């Protein structure tokens, strides 16, 4: 008899998982990419929220890359927030994280740019990081300060962009906010084993998304945990979910950054699962975690 998968006990997050299960079946990765995107879009729409009052947003193109700009009612900093959405590099869009981006911009009192980077398998690595880097370079040249933000696959991209900016001598990245990041950890160790069957994301799912992306193993932009040095990177806020195979990626990255002299704020949400951002309006733990994320972004943007 197989062991039961680890699960949280918080009522709100269990309700969230039940809703997700009704939209996005456990074996979804076996379906076609088109079907996966349909399920994901429907799931995101289920958790949609009205935008904050007086929030303005507009779509545009930046060197062929679709973006969406958010401008809150009150701007308190000239720093720009750059958001890279999650979705395993396979699903997700400007729509999937629309309300999340608007709420972050409103809380931080800053303009936010969301990037509709190219997805796999139509576009393999490095298309995703190249799109993000093109936008970030433009923002850094036009504004002097940028905060890099991403969740899951998007956090992988944000961490990689921080490394690329450092290596190319670009100044102005004042913070990186990594929300349950995928950073290239060992699939046969730690939380990838302990949380292999966790609700919301399994280790098999992670392996599937890596295979679709086809990033070169050991490349430090694709797998920031493999970077030879993390010295000189901007300060970081990293948050992980306890019930998530990606948990130790964030733990290990925070520890390495700290050891190499980078200022780090680290949170582990004890009752959270992967993708808990969507549960921020129905789970106490997710609400607290999202507030901490927004506080960190506002702090970096005000620096």
XYZ file of C-alpha atoms in Angstrom:
303
model
C 0.000 0.000 0.000
C 1.436 3.391 -1.008
C 1.902 6.136 1.561
C -0.595 8.964 1.614
C 0.732 12.194 0.063
C 1.573 14.975 2.526
C -1.218 17.513 2.824
C -1.810 20.704 4.806
C -4.584 21.077 7.354
C -5.576 24.730 6.947
C -9.227 24.853 5.888
C -8.820 27.665 3.365
C -6.008 26.021 1.447
C -7.842 22.685 1.419
C -10.845 24.445 -0.105
C -8.507 25.996 -2.668
C -7.099 22.576 -3.579
C -10.578 21.125 -3.952
C -11.486 23.865 -6.419
C -8.247 23.336 -8.342
C -8.880 19.598 -8.562
C -12.244 20.288 -10.181
C -10.573 22.312 -12.960
C -7.156 20.775 -13.425
C -6.958 16.972 -13.004
C -3.893 15.354 -11.397
C -2.799 13.731 -14.670
C -3.123 16.960 -16.647
C 0.467 16.782 -17.893
C -0.535 13.763 -19.977
C -3.012 15.870 -21.949
C -2.207 17.942 -25.021
C -0.605 21.341 -24.530
C -3.731 22.972 -25.934
C -5.885 21.166 -23.369
C -3.503 22.064 -20.525
C -3.714 25.727 -21.443
C -7.498 25.538 -21.609
C -7.666 24.028 -18.114
C -5.193 26.560 -16.747
C -7.044 29.540 -18.225
C -10.326 28.288 -16.762
C -8.710 27.778 -13.364
C -7.208 31.276 -13.356
C -10.532 32.796 -14.337
C -12.171 31.070 -11.358
C -9.934 33.000 -8.958
C -10.178 36.338 -10.769
C -10.846 39.423 -8.641
C -11.929 42.982 -9.448
C -8.938 45.267 -9.884
C -8.085 47.854 -7.217
C -9.953 51.163 -7.620
C -8.579 53.498 -10.302
C -6.053 50.956 -11.535
C -5.093 51.667 -15.145
C -3.588 49.020 -17.393
C -2.695 48.867 -21.054
C -1.258 46.269 -23.394
C 1.614 46.992 -25.705
C 4.630 45.576 -27.495
C 8.268 45.985 -26.645
C 10.557 44.780 -29.431
C 7.964 42.172 -30.524
C 7.325 41.012 -26.935
C 3.764 41.549 -25.613
C 3.630 43.330 -22.264
C 0.990 44.792 -19.993
C 1.624 47.956 -17.969
C -0.177 48.665 -14.710
C -0.378 52.100 -13.164
C -2.011 52.381 -9.720
C -3.959 55.387 -8.505
C -1.031 56.507 -6.341
C 2.585 56.333 -7.494
C 5.120 56.664 -4.693
C 8.299 55.565 -6.486
C 9.862 55.737 -9.932
C 11.134 52.170 -9.605
C 9.454 49.787 -12.062
C 8.265 46.311 -11.084
C 8.863 43.584 -13.682
C 6.630 40.514 -13.305
C 7.232 37.105 -14.904
C 4.322 34.684 -14.537
C 4.440 31.028 -13.561
C 3.025 28.056 -15.439
C 5.897 25.653 -16.016
C 7.040 27.639 -19.085
C 4.115 25.927 -20.860
C 0.965 27.722 -19.664
C 0.183 31.202 -18.362
C -0.246 34.611 -19.942
C -0.934 38.259 -19.242
C -4.450 37.203 -18.260
C -3.504 34.409 -15.864
C -1.785 36.764 -13.394
C -3.776 39.910 -14.171
C -5.320 40.527 -10.744
C -2.145 39.450 -8.927
C -0.080 42.003 -10.847
C -2.653 44.768 -10.288
C -2.797 44.124 -6.534
C 0.998 44.134 -6.239
C 1.288 47.400 -8.166
C -1.411 48.995 -6.029
C 0.187 47.896 -2.744
C 3.677 48.998 -3.760
C 2.565 52.286 -5.300
C 4.629 51.501 -8.376
C 4.165 50.880 -12.059
C 4.372 47.211 -12.999
C 5.198 45.592 -16.326
C 4.065 42.006 -16.931
C 5.837 40.042 -19.677
C 4.052 37.648 -22.044
C 7.209 35.656 -22.788
C 7.185 32.867 -25.375
C 6.087 29.439 -24.160
C 7.342 25.903 -24.705
C 7.145 23.620 -26.571
C 6.610 26.012 -29.480
C 9.635 27.955 -28.226
C 12.344 26.137 -26.293
C 14.884 27.642 -23.918
C 16.396 30.303 -24.070
C 13.444 32.092 -25.701
C 11.812 32.699 -22.302
C 14.835 34.242 -20.590
C 15.746 36.188 -23.724
C 12.297 37.796 -23.802
C 12.553 38.703 -20.134
C 16.041 40.092 -20.569
C 15.033 42.219 -23.543
C 12.278 43.838 -21.476
C 14.436 44.243 -18.381
C 17.254 45.906 -20.349
C 14.769 48.336 -21.873
C 13.341 49.228 -18.457
C 16.792 49.605 -16.921
C 17.832 51.970 -19.690
C 14.624 53.997 -19.491
C 14.202 54.061 -15.709
C 17.198 53.489 -13.471
C 15.694 50.969 -11.044
C 13.794 47.713 -11.476
C 12.521 45.024 -9.083
C 12.428 41.543 -10.640
C 9.441 39.439 -9.514
C 8.298 35.967 -10.501
C 6.410 32.942 -9.275
C 7.418 29.324 -9.975
C 8.746 29.222 -13.557
C 8.613 33.010 -13.541
C 10.783 33.055 -10.405
C 13.288 30.896 -12.267
C 13.344 33.543 -14.995
C 13.641 36.402 -12.491
C 16.609 34.759 -10.751
C 18.244 34.128 -14.118
C 17.694 37.745 -15.167
C 19.399 38.965 -11.996
C 22.422 36.812 -12.892
C 22.428 38.027 -16.488
C 22.209 41.665 -15.431
C 25.123 41.187 -13.018
C 27.241 39.373 -15.588
C 26.630 42.050 -18.235
C 27.373 44.879 -15.811
C 23.855 46.319 -15.877
C 23.045 48.383 -12.827
C 19.632 49.225 -11.449
C 18.188 45.882 -10.355
C 17.371 46.789 -6.757
C 15.699 43.558 -5.687
C 14.545 40.104 -6.729
C 11.357 38.561 -5.354
C 11.189 34.818 -5.915
C 7.888 33.114 -5.079
C 8.125 29.306 -4.785
C 10.968 29.337 -7.319
C 12.117 26.482 -9.544
C 15.893 26.810 -9.545
C 17.225 23.517 -10.884
C 17.484 21.374 -7.746
C 18.181 17.637 -7.640
C 14.973 15.730 -8.432
C 16.207 12.742 -6.410
C 16.874 14.546 -3.134
C 15.271 16.572 -0.345
C 11.826 18.016 -0.908
C 11.676 16.489 -4.399
C 11.514 13.130 -2.611
C 9.651 14.161 0.550
C 7.000 16.108 -1.376
C 7.041 14.040 -4.577
C 3.265 13.566 -4.410
C 2.350 16.918 -2.888
C -0.994 18.445 -3.920
C -0.802 21.127 -6.580
C 2.558 20.103 -8.050
C 4.409 16.785 -8.052
C 8.031 15.972 -8.738
C 6.889 14.160 -11.883
C 5.273 17.426 -13.025
C 8.557 19.282 -12.482
C 10.444 16.673 -14.513
C 7.845 16.961 -17.288
C 8.184 20.730 -17.515
C 11.974 20.516 -17.547
C 11.813 18.032 -20.413
C 9.530 20.294 -22.432
C 11.695 23.382 -21.867
C 14.900 21.575 -22.888
C 17.232 23.974 -21.108
C 20.841 22.704 -20.978
C 21.609 20.920 -17.709
C 23.945 22.874 -15.479
C 23.413 26.203 -17.248
C 23.405 28.792 -14.469
C 20.759 30.996 -16.070
C 18.396 28.044 -16.516
C 19.398 26.521 -13.157
C 20.540 29.350 -10.844
C 21.433 26.867 -8.091
C 24.257 25.735 -10.390
C 25.790 29.220 -10.624
C 29.499 29.274 -9.767
C 29.041 32.484 -7.780
C 26.053 34.422 -6.460
C 28.135 37.309 -5.158
C 27.095 40.758 -6.289
C 23.451 39.918 -6.851
C 20.690 42.291 -5.675
C 18.955 41.667 -2.335
C 16.347 38.935 -2.437
C 13.032 38.015 -0.886
C 12.346 34.298 -1.274
C 9.193 32.537 -0.172
C 8.504 28.812 -0.409
C 5.596 26.513 0.394
C 6.204 23.653 2.807
C 4.047 21.219 0.784
C 5.897 21.730 -2.486
C 8.644 19.687 -4.184
C 10.297 23.008 -5.108
C 10.629 23.980 -1.442
C 14.314 23.132 -1.073
C 15.268 25.053 -4.222
C 14.264 28.252 -2.443
C 15.809 27.164 0.859
C 19.139 26.313 -0.742
C 19.238 29.452 -2.874
C 18.542 31.657 0.144
C 21.321 29.927 2.084
C 23.803 30.321 -0.769
C 22.946 33.978 -1.310
C 23.408 34.671 2.384
C 26.733 32.820 2.472
C 27.972 34.887 -0.470
C 27.102 38.222 1.111
C 23.730 38.958 -0.488
C 20.999 40.330 1.775
C 18.111 37.859 1.929
C 14.655 37.724 3.501
C 13.297 34.182 3.570
C 9.856 32.807 4.408
C 8.541 29.278 4.429
C 4.758 29.099 4.507
C 4.029 26.090 6.753
C 0.511 25.363 5.466
C 0.923 26.368 1.853
C 1.134 24.401 -1.385
C 2.510 25.343 -4.783
C 0.583 28.167 -6.501
C -0.851 29.510 -3.229
C -0.852 33.057 -4.646
C -4.260 32.273 -6.140
C -5.607 31.419 -2.691
C -4.743 34.835 -1.212
C -8.401 35.822 -0.832
C -9.613 32.542 0.681
C -6.752 31.226 2.828
C -5.345 32.929 5.931
C -1.872 31.558 5.252
C -1.927 32.658 1.617
C -3.219 36.091 2.618
C -0.363 36.543 5.088
C 2.161 35.233 2.584
C 0.937 37.579 -0.147
C 1.080 40.529 2.250
C 4.719 39.663 3.027
C 5.490 39.480 -0.699
C 3.910 42.888 -1.301
C 5.735 44.417 1.663
C 9.057 43.151 0.333
C 8.341 44.537 -3.132
C 7.394 47.917 -1.700
C 10.568 47.963 0.403
C 12.796 47.166 -2.595
C 10.977 49.703 -4.779
C 11.428 52.455 -2.208
C 15.171 51.850 -1.803
